[in-house]
């Protein structure tokens, strides 16, 4: 080495020395560079090996000046990282770990040479302070990013392990397609908080060509909950229609700031190339796709934590028609809209007119002109956003003669309040109805009242109680109340069950018997009949005493469990209709006590059309896109 470098590097010395007992004086150097020596020496955790490493690191500390740095290139295997970080943090040094970026050429190699990432440990020597327990841990995972401060050596080790797992995943995605469902979060380099959620979708049936290897799809803000983007089956359909062998969907996280589509592309370009498939031509421009050409609009109006439901947000998003929608999202299941309501457009315009004028000169390119007002914003109570709510309302056609419903006192029990859209719609469109809503979480009543226009009245009463306890108590009362309609729209807090709505206890046999016991026993038998008696209404006239209904929103991905639930319901309610919500996992179940009440599809649709005609009253708001008969067109009897 001396001969090879004599002319090119005359001031460089090459010395043979024991690294555990170096001959240099104390504080001789400002930098000690270790290119893999620590990894080579620390091959195991035997006592003899650890003692040798302790002597080596002690010598590093001895020959460094205060403020000097030990720069160690390493693969950061768990035992190596633990030893290095533990040693220097106990000495009071600042510990920083950098991930060494791969070059673009390495990313596109036909056969990547190495799948493990390389790290640089940078240990900065501080002057010892007697009695000080200060420890500093930092991670820099991006070439140009700022270091992120971590609280402990354990957090630092976990962050490094995540980077190693990501590198392994990238190598697997490069080598082969069709690994199944692959998703990952890309975090903000400054805060460590999730910034993007990526889903990798491969379409092996797509015939390869030069331009269809790889594409990125940016999901506009607020649309990540749609079936096409939020569910695995939807993303597969999106990828197939896009015509690329690999499509990566990118969801933007709430709480993060985005300047626009161009800045997102610039931010993601290098990172997403790490997920590219093999065989992609060099210098190929990877297309960024989206819907509508912008990143969408999402305004977080309120964020809080419920002791029962956990963290949640109230946010306003802009739809395809530029109308705004208010949503309740539980952050434990951020891709599911818990409740949704449409905001009144004219009120939004008036509320924002002055603010729009004030900020017009300073508005970024992607900022909409008509932002929704916040807490005081009026809700369009005539509009049902959720398809399963529309189907549940349509199920009231099973109840009795539609022409009498607006004049008939209806007793309804709704378990699960959320934003209150479902009971509000019933309250406003059925003027004689009396509704009892049961909600276990008092925070949700506050949310519904403050943000979704919900209010109680002499016909609308909310009970803060567990739905199981509430119904059990009613069923055990000697003079128990009875309901014409019972609706369950209640979610489960346990994501491991395979059934997210309702919790399994709500469809247990014993509990279903209690539900059955509080349905009106005689229905319309003693009420005066004033409706038609011809056509499809003839059967209704004779079976009116049996025309109560139990309506259940079922969300169950476990087919075996779903079959069990249906069998249990059938044992208590002999007549069971099922309506699958297209593009969603939801299924609406309509349960009745007597199979003699069964209606053929033409009769059922006629009843639905009659109910809609009754509800479409002059001066009463009605969504023209909501056709009740369409909601029941695909109903099947179990």
Short mmCIF file of N, CA and C in Angstrom, two decimals, residues 2 55 76 78 88 180 258 332 386 417 467 541 567:
data_model
loop_
_atom_site.label_atom_id
_atom_site.label_comp_id
_atom_site.label_asym_id
_atom_site.label_seq_id
_atom_site.Cartn_x
_atom_site.Cartn_y
_atom_site.Cartn_z
N UNK A 2 2.00 1.20 0.74
CA UNK A 2 2.90 2.35 0.73
C UNK A 2 3.41 2.64 -0.66
N UNK A 55 -12.45 -3.24 24.04
CA UNK A 55 -11.10 -2.65 24.01
C UNK A 55 -10.91 -1.81 22.75
N UNK A 76 -25.27 -2.75 10.17
CA UNK A 76 -26.14 -2.51 11.33
C UNK A 76 -26.95 -3.73 11.71
N UNK A 78 -28.39 -6.39 14.21
CA UNK A 78 -28.96 -6.01 15.51
C UNK A 78 -27.93 -6.02 16.63
N UNK A 88 -21.25 3.86 23.24
CA UNK A 88 -20.98 5.30 23.13
C UNK A 88 -22.03 6.14 23.85
N UNK A 180 -48.52 -10.82 -3.27
CA UNK A 180 -49.73 -10.65 -2.47
C UNK A 180 -49.93 -9.19 -2.10
N UNK A 258 -49.30 19.45 1.56
CA UNK A 258 -48.86 19.12 0.20
C UNK A 258 -49.07 20.35 -0.67
N UNK A 332 -58.15 4.67 14.09
CA UNK A 332 -57.78 3.26 14.19
C UNK A 332 -58.15 2.50 12.93
N UNK A 386 -74.32 7.59 2.77
CA UNK A 386 -73.93 6.18 2.88
C UNK A 386 -74.94 5.28 2.15
N UNK A 417 -75.30 5.57 16.86
CA UNK A 417 -75.67 6.92 16.43
C UNK A 417 -74.71 7.46 15.38
N UNK A 467 -75.71 -0.93 23.76
CA UNK A 467 -76.90 -1.47 23.10
C UNK A 467 -77.31 -2.82 23.63
N UNK A 541 -102.51 -6.23 3.19
CA UNK A 541 -103.72 -6.01 3.97
C UNK A 541 -103.99 -7.17 4.91
N UNK A 567 -77.38 -18.08 9.53
CA UNK A 567 -78.12 -19.23 10.06
C UNK A 567 -78.76 -18.88 11.40
#
